[in-house]
Coordinates of N, CA and C in Angstrom, one line a residue:
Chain A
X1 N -75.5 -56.3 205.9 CA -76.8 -56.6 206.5 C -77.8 -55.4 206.1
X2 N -79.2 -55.8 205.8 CA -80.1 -54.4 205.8 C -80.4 -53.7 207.1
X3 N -80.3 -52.7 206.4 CA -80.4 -51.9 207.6 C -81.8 -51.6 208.0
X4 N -82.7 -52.1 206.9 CA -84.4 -51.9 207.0 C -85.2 -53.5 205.9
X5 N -85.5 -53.8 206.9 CA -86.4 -55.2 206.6 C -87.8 -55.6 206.6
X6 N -88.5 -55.3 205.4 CA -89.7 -55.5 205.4 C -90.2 -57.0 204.9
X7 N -90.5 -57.9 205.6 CA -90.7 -59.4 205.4 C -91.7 -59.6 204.9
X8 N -92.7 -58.6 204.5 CA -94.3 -58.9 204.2 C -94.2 -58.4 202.4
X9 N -93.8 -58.9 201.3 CA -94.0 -58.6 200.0 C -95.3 -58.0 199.5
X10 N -96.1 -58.8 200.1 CA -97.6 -58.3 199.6 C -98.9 -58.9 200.8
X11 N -99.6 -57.6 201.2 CA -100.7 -58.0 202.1 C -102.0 -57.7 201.7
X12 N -103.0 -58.5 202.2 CA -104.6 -58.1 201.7 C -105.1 -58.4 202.9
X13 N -106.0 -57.2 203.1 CA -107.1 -56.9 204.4 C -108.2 -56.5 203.9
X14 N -109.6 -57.2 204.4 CA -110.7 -56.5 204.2 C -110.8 -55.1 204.3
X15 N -111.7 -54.7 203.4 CA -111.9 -53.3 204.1 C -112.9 -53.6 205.3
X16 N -112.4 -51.6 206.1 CA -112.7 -51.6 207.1 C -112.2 -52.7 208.5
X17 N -111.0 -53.1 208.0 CA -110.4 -54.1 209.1 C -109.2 -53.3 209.3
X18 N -108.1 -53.7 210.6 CA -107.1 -53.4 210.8 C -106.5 -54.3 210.0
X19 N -104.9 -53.2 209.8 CA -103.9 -54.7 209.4 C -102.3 -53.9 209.8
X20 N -101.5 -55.0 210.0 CA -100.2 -54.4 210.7 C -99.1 -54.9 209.5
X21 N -98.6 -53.8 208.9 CA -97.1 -54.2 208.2 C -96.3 -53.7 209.2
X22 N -95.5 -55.1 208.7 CA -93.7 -55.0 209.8 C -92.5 -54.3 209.0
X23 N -91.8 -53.9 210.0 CA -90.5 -53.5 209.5 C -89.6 -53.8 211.1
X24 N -88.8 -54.1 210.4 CA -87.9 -54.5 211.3 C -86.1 -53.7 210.9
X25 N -85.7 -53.1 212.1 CA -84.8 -52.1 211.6 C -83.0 -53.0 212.3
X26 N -81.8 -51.8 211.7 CA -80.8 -52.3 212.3 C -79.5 -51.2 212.1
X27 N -79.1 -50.8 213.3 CA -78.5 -49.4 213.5 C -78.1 -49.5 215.2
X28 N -76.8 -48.9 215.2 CA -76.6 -49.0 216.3 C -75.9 -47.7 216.9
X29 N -76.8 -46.5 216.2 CA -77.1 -45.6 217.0 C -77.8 -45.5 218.1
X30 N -77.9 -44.7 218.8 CA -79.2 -44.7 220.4 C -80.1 -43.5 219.3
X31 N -79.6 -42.6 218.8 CA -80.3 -41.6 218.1 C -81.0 -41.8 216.5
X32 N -81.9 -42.3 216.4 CA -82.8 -42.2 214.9 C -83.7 -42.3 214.6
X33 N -84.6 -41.8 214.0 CA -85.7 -41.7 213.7 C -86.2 -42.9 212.6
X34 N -87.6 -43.3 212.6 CA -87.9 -44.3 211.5 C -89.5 -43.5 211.6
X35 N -89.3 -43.6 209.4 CA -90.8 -42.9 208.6 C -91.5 -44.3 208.0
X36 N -92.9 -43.8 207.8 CA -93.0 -44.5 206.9 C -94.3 -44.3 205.4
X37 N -93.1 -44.3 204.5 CA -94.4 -43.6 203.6 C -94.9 -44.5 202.3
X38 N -96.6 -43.9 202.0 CA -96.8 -44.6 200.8 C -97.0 -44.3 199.7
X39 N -97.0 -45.2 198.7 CA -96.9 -45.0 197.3 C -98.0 -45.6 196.5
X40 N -98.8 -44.7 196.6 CA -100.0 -45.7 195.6 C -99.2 -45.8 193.9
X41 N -100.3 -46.2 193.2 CA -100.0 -46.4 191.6 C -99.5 -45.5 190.9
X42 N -99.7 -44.3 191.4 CA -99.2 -43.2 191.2 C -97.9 -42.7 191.1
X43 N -97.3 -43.5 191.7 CA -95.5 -43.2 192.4 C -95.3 -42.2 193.0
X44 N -96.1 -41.0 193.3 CA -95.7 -40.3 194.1 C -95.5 -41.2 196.0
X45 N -94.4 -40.5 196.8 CA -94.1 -40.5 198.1 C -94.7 -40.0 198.7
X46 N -95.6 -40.8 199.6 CA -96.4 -39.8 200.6 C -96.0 -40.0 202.1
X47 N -95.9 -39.0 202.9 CA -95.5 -39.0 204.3 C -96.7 -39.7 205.0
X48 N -96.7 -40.4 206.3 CA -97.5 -41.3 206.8 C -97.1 -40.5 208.2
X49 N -95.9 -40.6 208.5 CA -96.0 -41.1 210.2 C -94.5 -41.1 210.7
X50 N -94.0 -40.5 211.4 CA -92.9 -40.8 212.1 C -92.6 -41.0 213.4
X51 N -91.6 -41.6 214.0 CA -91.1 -42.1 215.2 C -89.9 -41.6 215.6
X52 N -89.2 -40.7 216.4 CA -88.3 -40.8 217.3 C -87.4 -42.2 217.7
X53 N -86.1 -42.2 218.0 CA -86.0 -43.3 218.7 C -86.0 -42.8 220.0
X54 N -86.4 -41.5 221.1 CA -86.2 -41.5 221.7 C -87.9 -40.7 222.2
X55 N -89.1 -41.0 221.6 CA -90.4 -40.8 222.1 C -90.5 -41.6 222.4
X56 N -91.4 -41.7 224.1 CA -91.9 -42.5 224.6 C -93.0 -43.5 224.0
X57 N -93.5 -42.5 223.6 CA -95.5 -42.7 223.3 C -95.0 -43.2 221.5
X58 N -95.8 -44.1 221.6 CA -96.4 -44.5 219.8 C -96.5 -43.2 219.3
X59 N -96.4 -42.9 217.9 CA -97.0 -42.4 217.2 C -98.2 -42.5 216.5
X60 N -99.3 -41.2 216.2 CA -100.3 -41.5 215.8 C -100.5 -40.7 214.7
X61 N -101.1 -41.0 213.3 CA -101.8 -39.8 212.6 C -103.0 -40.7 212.1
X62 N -103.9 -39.8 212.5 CA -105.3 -40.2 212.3 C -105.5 -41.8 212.5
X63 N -105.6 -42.5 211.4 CA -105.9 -44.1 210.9 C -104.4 -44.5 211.3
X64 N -103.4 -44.2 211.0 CA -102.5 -44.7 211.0 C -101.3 -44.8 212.6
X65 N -100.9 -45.4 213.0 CA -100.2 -45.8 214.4 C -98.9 -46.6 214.2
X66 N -97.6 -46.1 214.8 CA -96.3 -46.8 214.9 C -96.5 -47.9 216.2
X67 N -96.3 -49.1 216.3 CA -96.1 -49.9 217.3 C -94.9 -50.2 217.3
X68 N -93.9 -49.0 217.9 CA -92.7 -49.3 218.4 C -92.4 -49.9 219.6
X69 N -90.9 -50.8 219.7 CA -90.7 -51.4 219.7 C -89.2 -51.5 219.9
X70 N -89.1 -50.9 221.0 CA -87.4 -50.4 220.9 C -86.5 -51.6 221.1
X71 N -86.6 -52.3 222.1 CA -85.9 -53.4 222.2 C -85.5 -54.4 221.2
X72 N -86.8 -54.5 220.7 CA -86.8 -55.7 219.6 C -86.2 -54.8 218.1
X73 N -86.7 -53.8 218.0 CA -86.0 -53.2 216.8 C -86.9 -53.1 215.4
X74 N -88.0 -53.2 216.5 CA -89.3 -52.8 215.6 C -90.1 -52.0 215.4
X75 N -90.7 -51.6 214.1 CA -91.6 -50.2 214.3 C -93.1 -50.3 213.4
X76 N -93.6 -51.2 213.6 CA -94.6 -51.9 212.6 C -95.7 -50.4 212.6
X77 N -96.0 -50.3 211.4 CA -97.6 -49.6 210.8 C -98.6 -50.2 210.7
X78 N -99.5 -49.5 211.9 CA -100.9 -50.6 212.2 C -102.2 -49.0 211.2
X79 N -102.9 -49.6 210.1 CA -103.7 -48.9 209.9 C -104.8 -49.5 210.2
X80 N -105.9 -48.7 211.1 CA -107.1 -49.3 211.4 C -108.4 -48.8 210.4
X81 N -109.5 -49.5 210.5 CA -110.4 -49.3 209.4 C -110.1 -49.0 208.3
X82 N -109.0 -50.0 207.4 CA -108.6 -49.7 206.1 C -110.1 -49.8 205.0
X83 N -109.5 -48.8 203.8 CA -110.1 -48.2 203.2 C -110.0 -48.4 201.2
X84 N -110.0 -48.9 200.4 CA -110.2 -49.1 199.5 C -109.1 -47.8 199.0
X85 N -108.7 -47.3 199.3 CA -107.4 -45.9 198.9 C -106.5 -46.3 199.7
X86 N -106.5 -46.7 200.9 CA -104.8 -47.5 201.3 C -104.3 -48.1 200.3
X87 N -104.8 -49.0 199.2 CA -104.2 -50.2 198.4 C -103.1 -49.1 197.8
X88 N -101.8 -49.4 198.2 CA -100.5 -49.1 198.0 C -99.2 -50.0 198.2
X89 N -98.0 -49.1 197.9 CA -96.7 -49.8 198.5 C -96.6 -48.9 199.5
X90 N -96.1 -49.9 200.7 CA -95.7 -48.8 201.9 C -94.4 -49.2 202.1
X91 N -93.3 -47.9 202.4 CA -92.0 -48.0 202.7 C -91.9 -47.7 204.2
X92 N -90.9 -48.7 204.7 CA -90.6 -48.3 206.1 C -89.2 -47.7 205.6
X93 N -88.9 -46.3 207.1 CA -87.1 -46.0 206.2 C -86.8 -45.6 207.8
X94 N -85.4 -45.4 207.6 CA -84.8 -45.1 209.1 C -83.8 -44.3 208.5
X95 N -83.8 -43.0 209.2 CA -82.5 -41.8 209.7 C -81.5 -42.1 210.7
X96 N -80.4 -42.4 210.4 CA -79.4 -42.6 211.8 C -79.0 -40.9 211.9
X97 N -78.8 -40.4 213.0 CA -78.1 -39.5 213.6 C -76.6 -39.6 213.2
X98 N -76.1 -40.8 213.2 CA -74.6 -40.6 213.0 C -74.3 -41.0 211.3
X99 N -75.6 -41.2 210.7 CA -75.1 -41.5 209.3 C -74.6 -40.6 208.3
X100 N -73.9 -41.5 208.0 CA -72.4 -40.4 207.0 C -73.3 -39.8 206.1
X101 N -74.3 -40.4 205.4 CA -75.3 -39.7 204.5 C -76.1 -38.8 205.1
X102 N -77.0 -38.8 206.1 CA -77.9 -38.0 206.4 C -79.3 -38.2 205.9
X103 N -79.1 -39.1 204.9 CA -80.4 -39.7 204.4 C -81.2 -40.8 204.9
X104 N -82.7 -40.9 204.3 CA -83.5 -41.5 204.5 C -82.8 -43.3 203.8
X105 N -83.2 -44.2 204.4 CA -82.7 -45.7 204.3 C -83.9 -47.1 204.0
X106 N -84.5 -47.1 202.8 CA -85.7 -47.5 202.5 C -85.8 -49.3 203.1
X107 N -87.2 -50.0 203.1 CA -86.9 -51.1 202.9 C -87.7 -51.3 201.8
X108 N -87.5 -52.8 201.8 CA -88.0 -52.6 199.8 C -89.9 -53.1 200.0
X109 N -90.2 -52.8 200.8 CA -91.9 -52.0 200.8 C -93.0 -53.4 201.0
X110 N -93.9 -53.2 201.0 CA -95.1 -53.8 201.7 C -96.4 -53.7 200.3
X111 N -97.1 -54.3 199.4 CA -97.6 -54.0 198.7 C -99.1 -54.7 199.0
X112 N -100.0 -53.5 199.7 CA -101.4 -53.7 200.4 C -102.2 -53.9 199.5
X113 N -103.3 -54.8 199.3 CA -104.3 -54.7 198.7 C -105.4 -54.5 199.5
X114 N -106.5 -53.7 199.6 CA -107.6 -53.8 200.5 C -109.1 -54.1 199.2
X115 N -109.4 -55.4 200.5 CA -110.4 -56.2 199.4 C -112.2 -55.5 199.6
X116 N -112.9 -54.9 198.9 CA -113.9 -54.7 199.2 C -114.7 -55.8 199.9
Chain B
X1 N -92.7 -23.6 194.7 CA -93.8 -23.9 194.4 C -94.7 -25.1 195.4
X2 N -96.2 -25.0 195.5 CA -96.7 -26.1 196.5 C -96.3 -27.2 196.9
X3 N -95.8 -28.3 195.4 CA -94.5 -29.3 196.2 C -93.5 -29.3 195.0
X4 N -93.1 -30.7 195.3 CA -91.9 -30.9 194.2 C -92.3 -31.0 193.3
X5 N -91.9 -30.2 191.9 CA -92.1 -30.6 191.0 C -91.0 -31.0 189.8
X6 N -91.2 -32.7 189.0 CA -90.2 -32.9 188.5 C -90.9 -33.2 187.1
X7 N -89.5 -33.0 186.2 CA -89.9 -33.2 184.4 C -88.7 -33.7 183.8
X8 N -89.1 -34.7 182.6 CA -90.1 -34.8 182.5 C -90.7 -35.8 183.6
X9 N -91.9 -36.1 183.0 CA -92.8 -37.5 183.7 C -92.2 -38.8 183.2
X10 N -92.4 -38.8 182.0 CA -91.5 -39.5 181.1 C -90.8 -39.8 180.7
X11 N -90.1 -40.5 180.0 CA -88.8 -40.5 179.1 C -88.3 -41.7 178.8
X12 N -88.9 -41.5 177.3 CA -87.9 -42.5 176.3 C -87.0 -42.3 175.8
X13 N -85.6 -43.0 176.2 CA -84.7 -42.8 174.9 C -84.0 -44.1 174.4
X14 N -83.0 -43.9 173.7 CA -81.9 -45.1 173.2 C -81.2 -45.4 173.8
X15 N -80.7 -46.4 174.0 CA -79.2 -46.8 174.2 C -78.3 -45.6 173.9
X16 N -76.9 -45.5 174.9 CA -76.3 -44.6 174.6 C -76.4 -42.6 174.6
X17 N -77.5 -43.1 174.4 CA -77.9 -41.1 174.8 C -77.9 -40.5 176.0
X18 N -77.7 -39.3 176.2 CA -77.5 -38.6 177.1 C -79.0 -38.4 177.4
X19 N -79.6 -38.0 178.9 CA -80.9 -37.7 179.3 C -80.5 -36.4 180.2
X20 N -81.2 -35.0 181.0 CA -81.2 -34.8 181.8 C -82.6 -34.6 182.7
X21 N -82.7 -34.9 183.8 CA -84.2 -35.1 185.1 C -84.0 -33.5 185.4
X22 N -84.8 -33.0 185.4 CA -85.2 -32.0 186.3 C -86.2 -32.0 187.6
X23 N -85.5 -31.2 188.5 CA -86.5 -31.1 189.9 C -86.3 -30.0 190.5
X24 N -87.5 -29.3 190.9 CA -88.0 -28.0 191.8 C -88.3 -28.1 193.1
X25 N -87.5 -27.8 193.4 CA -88.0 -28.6 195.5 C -89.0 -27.0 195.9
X26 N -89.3 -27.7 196.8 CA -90.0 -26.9 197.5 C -89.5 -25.5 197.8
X27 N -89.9 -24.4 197.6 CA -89.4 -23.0 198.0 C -89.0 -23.0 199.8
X28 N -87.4 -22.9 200.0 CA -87.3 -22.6 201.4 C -86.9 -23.8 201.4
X29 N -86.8 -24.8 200.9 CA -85.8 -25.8 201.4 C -84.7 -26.1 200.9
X30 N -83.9 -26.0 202.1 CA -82.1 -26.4 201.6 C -81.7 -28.1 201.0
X31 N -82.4 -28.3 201.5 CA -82.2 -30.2 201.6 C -82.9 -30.6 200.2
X32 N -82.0 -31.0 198.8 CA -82.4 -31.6 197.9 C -82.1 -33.4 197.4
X33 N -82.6 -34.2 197.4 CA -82.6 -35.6 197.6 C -82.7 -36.0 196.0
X34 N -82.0 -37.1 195.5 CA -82.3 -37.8 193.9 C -82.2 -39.7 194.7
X35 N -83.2 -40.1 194.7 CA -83.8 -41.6 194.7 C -83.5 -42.4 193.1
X36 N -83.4 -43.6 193.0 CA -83.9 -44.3 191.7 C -84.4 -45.9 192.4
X37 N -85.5 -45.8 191.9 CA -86.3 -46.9 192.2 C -86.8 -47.7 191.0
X38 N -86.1 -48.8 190.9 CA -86.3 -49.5 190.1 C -87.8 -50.3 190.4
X39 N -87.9 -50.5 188.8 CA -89.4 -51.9 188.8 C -89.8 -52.7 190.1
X40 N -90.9 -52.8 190.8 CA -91.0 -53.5 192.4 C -89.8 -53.2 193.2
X41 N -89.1 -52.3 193.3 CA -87.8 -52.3 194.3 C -88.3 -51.4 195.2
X42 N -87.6 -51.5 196.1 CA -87.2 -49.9 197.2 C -86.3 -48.7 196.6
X43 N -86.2 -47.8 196.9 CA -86.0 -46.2 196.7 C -84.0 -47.0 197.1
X44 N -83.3 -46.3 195.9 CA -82.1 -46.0 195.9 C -81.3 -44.9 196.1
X45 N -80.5 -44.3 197.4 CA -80.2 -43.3 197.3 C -79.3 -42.9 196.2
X46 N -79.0 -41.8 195.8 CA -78.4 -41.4 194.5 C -77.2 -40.2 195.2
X47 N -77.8 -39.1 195.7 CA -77.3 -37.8 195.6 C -78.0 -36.9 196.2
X48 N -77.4 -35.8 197.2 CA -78.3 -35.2 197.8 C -77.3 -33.5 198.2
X49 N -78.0 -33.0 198.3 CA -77.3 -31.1 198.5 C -78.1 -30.5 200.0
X50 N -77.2 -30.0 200.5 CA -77.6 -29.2 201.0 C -77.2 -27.6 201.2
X51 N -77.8 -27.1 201.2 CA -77.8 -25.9 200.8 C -76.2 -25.4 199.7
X52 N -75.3 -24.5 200.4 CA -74.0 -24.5 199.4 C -72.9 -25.3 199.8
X53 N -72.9 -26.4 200.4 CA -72.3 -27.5 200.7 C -71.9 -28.4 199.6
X54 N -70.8 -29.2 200.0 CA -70.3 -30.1 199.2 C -71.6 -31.5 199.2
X55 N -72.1 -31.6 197.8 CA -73.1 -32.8 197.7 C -72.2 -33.6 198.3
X56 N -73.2 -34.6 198.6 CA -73.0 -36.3 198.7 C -73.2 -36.9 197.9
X57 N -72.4 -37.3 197.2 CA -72.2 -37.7 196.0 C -72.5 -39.5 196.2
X58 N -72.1 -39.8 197.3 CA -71.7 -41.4 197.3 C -72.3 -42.5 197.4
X59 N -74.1 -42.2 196.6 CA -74.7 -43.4 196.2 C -74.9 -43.4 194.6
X60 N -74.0 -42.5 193.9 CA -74.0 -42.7 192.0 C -73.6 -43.6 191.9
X61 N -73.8 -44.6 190.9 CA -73.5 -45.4 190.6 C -72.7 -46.2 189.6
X62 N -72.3 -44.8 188.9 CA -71.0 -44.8 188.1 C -71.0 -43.5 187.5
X63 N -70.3 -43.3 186.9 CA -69.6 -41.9 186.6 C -70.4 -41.3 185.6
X64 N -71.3 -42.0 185.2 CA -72.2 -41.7 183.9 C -73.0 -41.0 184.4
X65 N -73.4 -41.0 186.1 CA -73.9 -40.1 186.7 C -73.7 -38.9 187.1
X66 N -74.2 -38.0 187.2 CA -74.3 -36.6 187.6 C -75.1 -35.9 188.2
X67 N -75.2 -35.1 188.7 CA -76.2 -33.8 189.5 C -75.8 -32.5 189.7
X68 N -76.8 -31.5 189.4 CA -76.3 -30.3 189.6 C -77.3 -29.4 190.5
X69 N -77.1 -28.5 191.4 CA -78.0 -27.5 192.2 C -77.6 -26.3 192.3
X70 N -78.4 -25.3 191.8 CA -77.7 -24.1 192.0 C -78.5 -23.2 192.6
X71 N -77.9 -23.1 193.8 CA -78.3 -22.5 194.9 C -79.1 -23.4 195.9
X72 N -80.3 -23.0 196.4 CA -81.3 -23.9 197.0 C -82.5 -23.9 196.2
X73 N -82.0 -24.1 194.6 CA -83.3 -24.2 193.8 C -83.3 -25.3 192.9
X74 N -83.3 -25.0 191.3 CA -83.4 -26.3 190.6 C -82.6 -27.4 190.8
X75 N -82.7 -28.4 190.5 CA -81.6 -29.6 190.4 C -81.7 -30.0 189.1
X76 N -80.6 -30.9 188.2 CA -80.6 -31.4 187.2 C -80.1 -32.9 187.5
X77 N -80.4 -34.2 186.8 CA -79.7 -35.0 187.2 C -79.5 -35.5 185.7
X78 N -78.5 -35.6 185.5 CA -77.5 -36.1 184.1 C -77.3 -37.4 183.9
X79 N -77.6 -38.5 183.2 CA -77.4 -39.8 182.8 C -76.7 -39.6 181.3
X80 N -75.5 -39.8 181.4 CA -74.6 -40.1 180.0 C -74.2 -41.1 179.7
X81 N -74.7 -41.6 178.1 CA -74.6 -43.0 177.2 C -75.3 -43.8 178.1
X82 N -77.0 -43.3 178.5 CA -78.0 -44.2 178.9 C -77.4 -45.7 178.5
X83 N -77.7 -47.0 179.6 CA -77.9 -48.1 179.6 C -78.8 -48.6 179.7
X84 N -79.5 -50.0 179.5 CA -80.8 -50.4 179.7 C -80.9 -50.2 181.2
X85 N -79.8 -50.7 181.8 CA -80.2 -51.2 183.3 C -80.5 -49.5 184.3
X86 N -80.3 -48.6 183.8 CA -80.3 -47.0 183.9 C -82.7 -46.7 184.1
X87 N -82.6 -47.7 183.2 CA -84.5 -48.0 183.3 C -85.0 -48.0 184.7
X88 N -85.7 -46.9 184.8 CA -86.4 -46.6 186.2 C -86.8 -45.4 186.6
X89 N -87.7 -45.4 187.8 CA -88.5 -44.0 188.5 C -87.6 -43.7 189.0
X90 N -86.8 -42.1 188.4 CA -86.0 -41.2 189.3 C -87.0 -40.2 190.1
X91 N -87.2 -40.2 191.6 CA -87.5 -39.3 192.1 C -86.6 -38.4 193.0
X92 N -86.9 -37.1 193.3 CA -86.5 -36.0 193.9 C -86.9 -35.6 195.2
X93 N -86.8 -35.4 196.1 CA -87.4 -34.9 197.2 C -87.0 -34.0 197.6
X94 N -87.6 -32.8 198.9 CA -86.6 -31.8 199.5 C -86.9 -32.0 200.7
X95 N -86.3 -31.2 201.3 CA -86.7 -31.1 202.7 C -86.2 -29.4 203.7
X96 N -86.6 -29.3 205.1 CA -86.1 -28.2 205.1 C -84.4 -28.3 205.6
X97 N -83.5 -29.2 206.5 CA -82.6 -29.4 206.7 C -82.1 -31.0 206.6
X98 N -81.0 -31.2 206.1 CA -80.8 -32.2 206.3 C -80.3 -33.3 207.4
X99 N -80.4 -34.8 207.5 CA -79.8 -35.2 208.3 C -80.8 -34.8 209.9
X100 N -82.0 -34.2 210.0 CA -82.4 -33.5 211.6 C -83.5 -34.7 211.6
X101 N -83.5 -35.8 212.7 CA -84.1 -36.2 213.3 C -85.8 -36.0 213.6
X102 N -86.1 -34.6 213.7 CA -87.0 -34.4 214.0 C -88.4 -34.3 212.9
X103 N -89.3 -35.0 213.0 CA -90.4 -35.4 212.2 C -90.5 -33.8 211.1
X104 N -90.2 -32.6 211.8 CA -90.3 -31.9 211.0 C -89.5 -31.4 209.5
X105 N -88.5 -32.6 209.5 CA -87.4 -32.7 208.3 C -87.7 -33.9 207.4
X106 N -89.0 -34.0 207.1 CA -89.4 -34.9 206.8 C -89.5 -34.5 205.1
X107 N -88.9 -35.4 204.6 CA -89.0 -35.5 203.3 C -90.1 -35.5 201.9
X108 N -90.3 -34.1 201.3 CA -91.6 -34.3 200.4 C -91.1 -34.7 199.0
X109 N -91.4 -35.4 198.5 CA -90.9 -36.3 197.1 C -91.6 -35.6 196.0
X110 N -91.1 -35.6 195.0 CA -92.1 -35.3 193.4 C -92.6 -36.0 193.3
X111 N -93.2 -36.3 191.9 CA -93.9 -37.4 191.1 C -93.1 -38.5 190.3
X112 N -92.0 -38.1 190.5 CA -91.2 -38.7 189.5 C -90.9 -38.7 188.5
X113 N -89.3 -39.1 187.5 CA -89.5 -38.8 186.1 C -89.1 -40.7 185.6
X114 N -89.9 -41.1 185.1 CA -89.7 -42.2 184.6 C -88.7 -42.3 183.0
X115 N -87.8 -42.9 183.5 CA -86.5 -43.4 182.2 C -87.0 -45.0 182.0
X116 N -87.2 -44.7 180.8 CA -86.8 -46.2 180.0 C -86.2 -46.2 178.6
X117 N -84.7 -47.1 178.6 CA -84.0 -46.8 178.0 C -83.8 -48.5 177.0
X118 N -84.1 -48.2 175.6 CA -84.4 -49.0 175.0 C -83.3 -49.8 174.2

């Protein structure tokens, strides 16, 4: 089973609108964290945002917000007033505490377009 | 240095030939990561070090694979008798510890070194 599920292949949002990509996770630690970064055309990785699984409060950086989701097993990326430089891939990933790797666990990404 | 930096950017070769990736992690981080991300895919783990620890070796994906770190500085990553299917963005990342939960172990990636093998 994946351990990180992103069901949205490709999304388009006006600019200056909100828009929410999903991820949907699966681990059955109580301890892990979930990131989520993006990748414009560029290919570089860029950090966005992370979550605790054991923070109360959403996460916030600037535009960008986690709407976690603990029960259901979700950690969706809400960016508000998207911007013509969002248009990227975004990766949701999750860290288990008990994973034999220790590594980061991708899903296979979210590909935003934002429409002038 | 300011972040990761990996070389080449590029890389063309043949069928069969040997390649090696280089990557510079961040100064002060123990935690070095090797990704391969194929064409529209998600990030594949490959190999990862932490400081003078035994790597984790156990996302290569056959023996033609390799990696090397010496110390908590450069990495090399070795592809022998390239295959087509070997075609893709190898990226690198560091961090400051591995495996720690907290947002502050958060992973900074290079640019990548792009293999296409002909």
């Amino acid at each position: 089973a994946q351990k990180i599920t992103q069901t949205q292949p490709g999304m388009f949002v006006q600019e200056k609108e909100a828009v929410t990509l999903d991820c949907t996770y699966d681990t059955s630690d109580q301890s892990y964290g979930l990131f989520w970064y993006k990748q414009p055309s560029s290919g570089e990785m860029i950090f966005l945002i992370y979550q605790g699984s054991y923070d109360e409060q959403n996460a916030t950086e600037g535009r960008y917000s986690l709407n976690f989701q603990k029960a259901r097993k979700s950690a969706n990326l809400v960016i508000s007033a998207s911007q013509l430089g969002d248009s990227a891939m975004y990766f949701c990933a999750m860290r288990e505490a008990g994973g034999s790797q220790g590594n980061l666990i991708f899903g296979k990404g979210t590909k935003l377009s934002v429409k002038p | 240095g300011a972040g990761v930096s990996q070389s080449p950017s590029n890389k063309v070769t043949e069928k069969g030939k040997d390649v090696e990736l280089r990557c510079d992690p961040i100064s002060g981080h123990t935690a070095l990561y090797w990704y391969r991300q194929r064409l529209g895919q998600g990030l594949e783990f490959l190999i990862y070090f932490q400081g003078n620890s035994a790597p984790d070796k156990s996302g290569l994906p056959s023996d033609r694979f390799s990696a090397e770190r010496t110390g908590e500085s450069v990495s090399t990553l070795t592809i022998q008798r390239t295959q087509q299917e070997d075609s893709a963005v190898y990226l690198c990342a560091s961090s400051l510890q591995r495996g720690g939960l907290s947002g502050a172990n958060v992973l900074t990636f290079g640019a990548g070194s792009r293999l296409t093998v002909l």
